[in-house]
Amino acid sequence: MKYDAVIDTNVLVSAALKLESVPGQILLAVFCGMIRPLLNEGIAAEYRDVLLRPKFHLTPSLVDEIVDGICAQGLWISAPALAIDLSDPNDRIFYEVLMERRKSCDAVLITGNIKHFPPEEYILTPRQMLDRLTE
C-alpha cells in the first residue's frame, strides 16, 4: 500500500543525520515509493533552509539530493490557510497541506513533535508510520 504523507522537517533532519534510524527508514520509504510526500513551496523551502543550518553539518549536495528527491516524488498541494492555533505557528503549513489532501483521500502527517498537532489518528510518529508500513 502507498501512503500519502506530509513529512515534518524534524523527521527529515533526523533521517539526514542518521539514515539507519526510524526517521531514516521513513525517508527510504519515500525514495522507494511506499510513501508519497505531500508538500507545497513553503514546505520545500523550509526543508532546504533547516537542513542547511550549520549546526547540522550537512553538505549542500546531500541537502539537494534529499530535498530534490522529495520534490520529485511528491504531490504538490495548494492549501488555503486554516484558522487553527498550533503550539508552533511554523507547523501550520504542514497541517494545512494535510487537511487539504484529506478532503479527497486518506493522508497522514509524520512528525517527531506529535504534541504540536491536534490528537488525531492521522498524526503519526515515525515509529507509528513504520509500523503501518510493515503490517
PDB file of C-alpha atoms in Angstrom:
ATOM      1  CA  MET A   1       0.000   0.000   0.000  1.00  0.00           C
ATOM      2  CA  LYS A   2       1.193   3.504  -0.831  1.00  0.00           C
ATOM      3  CA  TYR A   3       0.649   6.255   1.737  1.00  0.00           C
ATOM      4  CA  ASP A   4       0.260   9.981   1.146  1.00  0.00           C
ATOM      5  CA  ALA A   5       2.090  11.800   3.918  1.00  0.00           C
ATOM      6  CA  VAL A   6       3.175  15.243   4.940  1.00  0.00           C
ATOM      7  CA  ILE A   7       6.605  14.825   6.490  1.00  0.00           C
ATOM      8  CA  ASP A   8       7.553  17.283   9.203  1.00  0.00           C
ATOM      9  CA  THR A   9      11.006  18.815   8.889  1.00  0.00           C
ATOM     10  CA  ASN A  10      12.199  17.271  12.157  1.00  0.00           C
ATOM     11  CA  VAL A  11      11.781  13.815  10.611  1.00  0.00           C
ATOM     12  CA  LEU A  12      13.989  14.788   7.671  1.00  0.00           C
ATOM     13  CA  VAL A  13      16.644  16.255   9.938  1.00  0.00           C
ATOM     14  CA  SER A  14      16.763  13.047  11.985  1.00  0.00           C
ATOM     15  CA  ALA A  15      16.865  10.961   8.805  1.00  0.00           C
ATOM     16  CA  ALA A  16      19.681  13.012   7.292  1.00  0.00           C
ATOM     17  CA  LEU A  17      21.728  12.819  10.474  1.00  0.00           C
ATOM     18  CA  LYS A  18      21.248   9.074  10.937  1.00  0.00           C
ATOM     19  CA  LEU A  19      19.931   7.135   7.967  1.00  0.00           C
ATOM     20  CA  GLU A  20      19.720   3.894   9.947  1.00  0.00           C
ATOM     21  CA  SER A  21      17.204   5.462  12.350  1.00  0.00           C
ATOM     22  CA  VAL A  22      13.413   5.111  12.215  1.00  0.00           C
ATOM     23  CA  PRO A  23      13.134   8.528  10.504  1.00  0.00           C
ATOM     24  CA  GLY A  24      15.814   7.317   8.086  1.00  0.00           C
ATOM     25  CA  GLN A  25      13.617   4.354   7.226  1.00  0.00           C
ATOM     26  CA  ILE A  26      10.749   6.766   6.569  1.00  0.00           C
ATOM     27  CA  LEU A  27      12.953   8.702   4.129  1.00  0.00           C
ATOM     28  CA  LEU A  28      13.968   5.459   2.417  1.00  0.00           C
ATOM     29  CA  ALA A  29      10.277   4.553   2.113  1.00  0.00           C
ATOM     30  CA  VAL A  30       9.758   7.848   0.272  1.00  0.00           C
ATOM     31  CA  PHE A  31      12.564   7.070  -2.166  1.00  0.00           C
ATOM     32  CA  CYS A  32      11.254   3.504  -2.637  1.00  0.00           C
ATOM     33  CA  GLY A  33       7.782   4.803  -3.491  1.00  0.00           C
ATOM     34  CA  MET A  34       5.991   3.452  -0.408  1.00  0.00           C
ATOM     35  CA  ILE A  35       5.259   6.978   0.840  1.00  0.00           C
ATOM     36  CA  ARG A  36       4.278   9.823  -1.463  1.00  0.00           C
ATOM     37  CA  PRO A  37       5.259  13.094   0.195  1.00  0.00           C
ATOM     38  CA  LEU A  38       2.732  15.912   0.189  1.00  0.00           C
ATOM     39  CA  LEU A  39       4.191  19.383   0.040  1.00  0.00           C
ATOM     40  CA  ASN A  40       3.994  22.917  -1.209  1.00  0.00           C
ATOM     41  CA  GLU A  41       6.564  25.615  -1.913  1.00  0.00           C
ATOM     42  CA  GLY A  42       6.661  26.664   1.752  1.00  0.00           C
ATOM     43  CA  ILE A  43       7.380  23.147   2.965  1.00  0.00           C
ATOM     44  CA  ALA A  44      10.084  22.573   0.340  1.00  0.00           C
ATOM     45  CA  ALA A  45      11.727  25.882   1.277  1.00  0.00           C
ATOM     46  CA  GLU A  46      11.639  25.015   4.979  1.00  0.00           C
ATOM     47  CA  TYR A  47      13.197  21.603   4.305  1.00  0.00           C
ATOM     48  CA  ARG A  48      16.089  23.222   2.481  1.00  0.00           C
ATOM     49  CA  ASP A  49      16.538  26.106   4.944  1.00  0.00           C
ATOM     50  CA  VAL A  50      16.545  23.898   8.036  1.00  0.00           C
ATOM     51  CA  LEU A  51      18.729  21.131   6.598  1.00  0.00           C
ATOM     52  CA  LEU A  52      21.314  23.733   5.545  1.00  0.00           C
ATOM     53  CA  ARG A  53      21.691  25.123   9.075  1.00  0.00           C
ATOM     54  CA  PRO A  54      25.372  24.987  10.025  1.00  0.00           C
ATOM     55  CA  LYS A  55      24.668  23.121  13.273  1.00  0.00           C
ATOM     56  CA  PHE A  56      23.682  20.003  11.298  1.00  0.00           C
ATOM     57  CA  HIS A  57      26.917  19.884   9.260  1.00  0.00           C
ATOM     58  CA  LEU A  58      25.103  18.572   6.173  1.00  0.00           C
ATOM     59  CA  THR A  59      26.663  19.265   2.808  1.00  0.00           C
ATOM     60  CA  PRO A  60      24.684  21.298   0.283  1.00  0.00           C
ATOM     61  CA  SER A  61      24.888  18.358  -2.148  1.00  0.00           C
ATOM     62  CA  LEU A  62      23.306  15.987   0.406  1.00  0.00           C
ATOM     63  CA  VAL A  63      20.575  18.530   1.182  1.00  0.00           C
ATOM     64  CA  ASP A  64      19.913  18.974  -2.547  1.00  0.00           C
ATOM     65  CA  GLU A  65      19.712  15.202  -3.003  1.00  0.00           C
ATOM     66  CA  ILE A  66      17.193  14.826  -0.173  1.00  0.00           C
ATOM     67  CA  VAL A  67      15.012  17.834  -0.979  1.00  0.00           C
ATOM     68  CA  ASP A  68      15.124  17.390  -4.756  1.00  0.00           C
ATOM     69  CA  GLY A  69      14.260  13.710  -4.336  1.00  0.00           C
ATOM     70  CA  ILE A  70      11.297  14.501  -2.122  1.00  0.00           C
ATOM     71  CA  CYS A  71      10.121  17.200  -4.521  1.00  0.00           C
ATOM     72  CA  ALA A  72      10.377  14.817  -7.476  1.00  0.00           C
ATOM     73  CA  GLN A  73       8.428  12.085  -5.656  1.00  0.00           C
ATOM     74  CA  GLY A  74       5.943  14.465  -4.098  1.00  0.00           C
ATOM     75  CA  LEU A  75       2.424  15.564  -4.770  1.00  0.00           C
ATOM     76  CA  TRP A  76       2.201  19.349  -4.736  1.00  0.00           C
ATOM     77  CA  ILE A  77      -0.814  20.669  -2.844  1.00  0.00           C
ATOM     78  CA  SER A  78      -2.196  24.193  -2.919  1.00  0.00           C
ATOM     79  CA  ALA A  79      -3.747  24.602   0.506  1.00  0.00           C
ATOM     80  CA  PRO A  80      -5.747  27.519   1.882  1.00  0.00           C
ATOM     81  CA  ALA A  81      -4.922  28.998   5.269  1.00  0.00           C
ATOM     82  CA  LEU A  82      -6.783  27.420   8.171  1.00  0.00           C
ATOM     83  CA  ALA A  83      -7.941  29.105  11.348  1.00  0.00           C
ATOM     84  CA  ILE A  84      -6.213  26.832  13.834  1.00  0.00           C
ATOM     85  CA  ASP A  85      -3.923  27.584  16.743  1.00  0.00           C
ATOM     86  CA  LEU A  86      -0.894  25.306  16.923  1.00  0.00           C
ATOM     87  CA  SER A  87       1.797  25.475  19.597  1.00  0.00           C
ATOM     88  CA  ASP A  88       4.346  26.211  16.869  1.00  0.00           C
ATOM     89  CA  PRO A  89       2.931  28.576  14.221  1.00  0.00           C
ATOM     90  CA  ASN A  90       5.569  27.328  11.742  1.00  0.00           C
ATOM     91  CA  ASP A  91       3.784  23.946  11.745  1.00  0.00           C
ATOM     92  CA  ARG A  92       0.672  25.484  10.202  1.00  0.00           C
ATOM     93  CA  ILE A  93       1.747  24.884   6.580  1.00  0.00           C
ATOM     94  CA  PHE A  94       2.212  21.178   7.263  1.00  0.00           C
ATOM     95  CA  TYR A  95      -1.226  20.892   8.813  1.00  0.00           C
ATOM     96  CA  GLU A  96      -2.864  22.920   6.031  1.00  0.00           C
ATOM     97  CA  VAL A  97      -1.427  20.678   3.306  1.00  0.00           C
ATOM     98  CA  LEU A  98      -2.504  17.598   5.246  1.00  0.00           C
ATOM     99  CA  MET A  99      -6.052  18.794   5.711  1.00  0.00           C
ATOM    100  CA  GLU A 100      -6.388  19.869   2.079  1.00  0.00           C
ATOM    101  CA  ARG A 101      -5.345  16.403   0.885  1.00  0.00           C
ATOM    102  CA  ARG A 102      -7.642  14.706   3.396  1.00  0.00           C
ATOM    103  CA  LYS A 103     -10.599  16.373   1.639  1.00  0.00           C
ATOM    104  CA  SER A 104     -10.153  13.890  -1.217  1.00  0.00           C
ATOM    105  CA  CYS A 105      -8.317  10.872   0.233  1.00  0.00           C
ATOM    106  CA  ASP A 106      -6.527   9.447   3.233  1.00  0.00           C
ATOM    107  CA  ALA A 107      -3.315  11.181   4.208  1.00  0.00           C
ATOM    108  CA  VAL A 108      -1.166  11.311   7.319  1.00  0.00           C
ATOM    109  CA  LEU A 109       1.310  13.694   8.883  1.00  0.00           C
ATOM    110  CA  ILE A 110       4.557  12.185  10.179  1.00  0.00           C
ATOM    111  CA  THR A 111       6.223  14.175  12.948  1.00  0.00           C
ATOM    112  CA  GLY A 112       8.570  13.759  15.858  1.00  0.00           C
ATOM    113  CA  ASN A 113       6.664  16.570  17.591  1.00  0.00           C
ATOM    114  CA  ILE A 114       3.266  14.921  17.837  1.00  0.00           C
ATOM    115  CA  LYS A 115       2.228  17.239  20.689  1.00  0.00           C
ATOM    116  CA  HIS A 116       2.436  20.217  18.320  1.00  0.00           C
ATOM    117  CA  PHE A 117      -0.644  18.967  16.458  1.00  0.00           C
ATOM    118  CA  PRO A 118      -4.217  18.016  17.350  1.00  0.00           C
ATOM    119  CA  PRO A 119      -4.576  14.469  18.721  1.00  0.00           C
ATOM    120  CA  GLU A 120      -5.859  12.718  15.602  1.00  0.00           C
ATOM    121  CA  GLU A 121      -5.317   9.179  14.325  1.00  0.00           C
ATOM    122  CA  TYR A 122      -3.753  10.583  11.156  1.00  0.00           C
ATOM    123  CA  ILE A 123      -0.980  12.439  13.032  1.00  0.00           C
ATOM    124  CA  LEU A 124       1.755   9.819  13.431  1.00  0.00           C
ATOM    125  CA  THR A 125       5.221   9.471  14.867  1.00  0.00           C
ATOM    126  CA  PRO A 126       7.857   7.986  12.582  1.00  0.00           C
ATOM    127  CA  ARG A 127       7.603   4.706  14.539  1.00  0.00           C
ATOM    128  CA  GLN A 128       3.826   4.570  14.080  1.00  0.00           C
ATOM    129  CA  MET A 129       4.242   5.139  10.344  1.00  0.00           C
ATOM    130  CA  LEU A 130       6.930   2.496  10.105  1.00  0.00           C
ATOM    131  CA  ASP A 131       4.618   0.061  11.899  1.00  0.00           C
ATOM    132  CA  ARG A 132       1.913   0.780   9.307  1.00  0.00           C
ATOM    133  CA  LEU A 133       4.364   0.176   6.506  1.00  0.00           C
ATOM    134  CA  THR A 134       5.377  -3.204   7.897  1.00  0.00           C
ATOM    135  CA  GLU A 135       1.873  -4.507   8.729  1.00  0.00           C
TER     136      GLU A 135
END
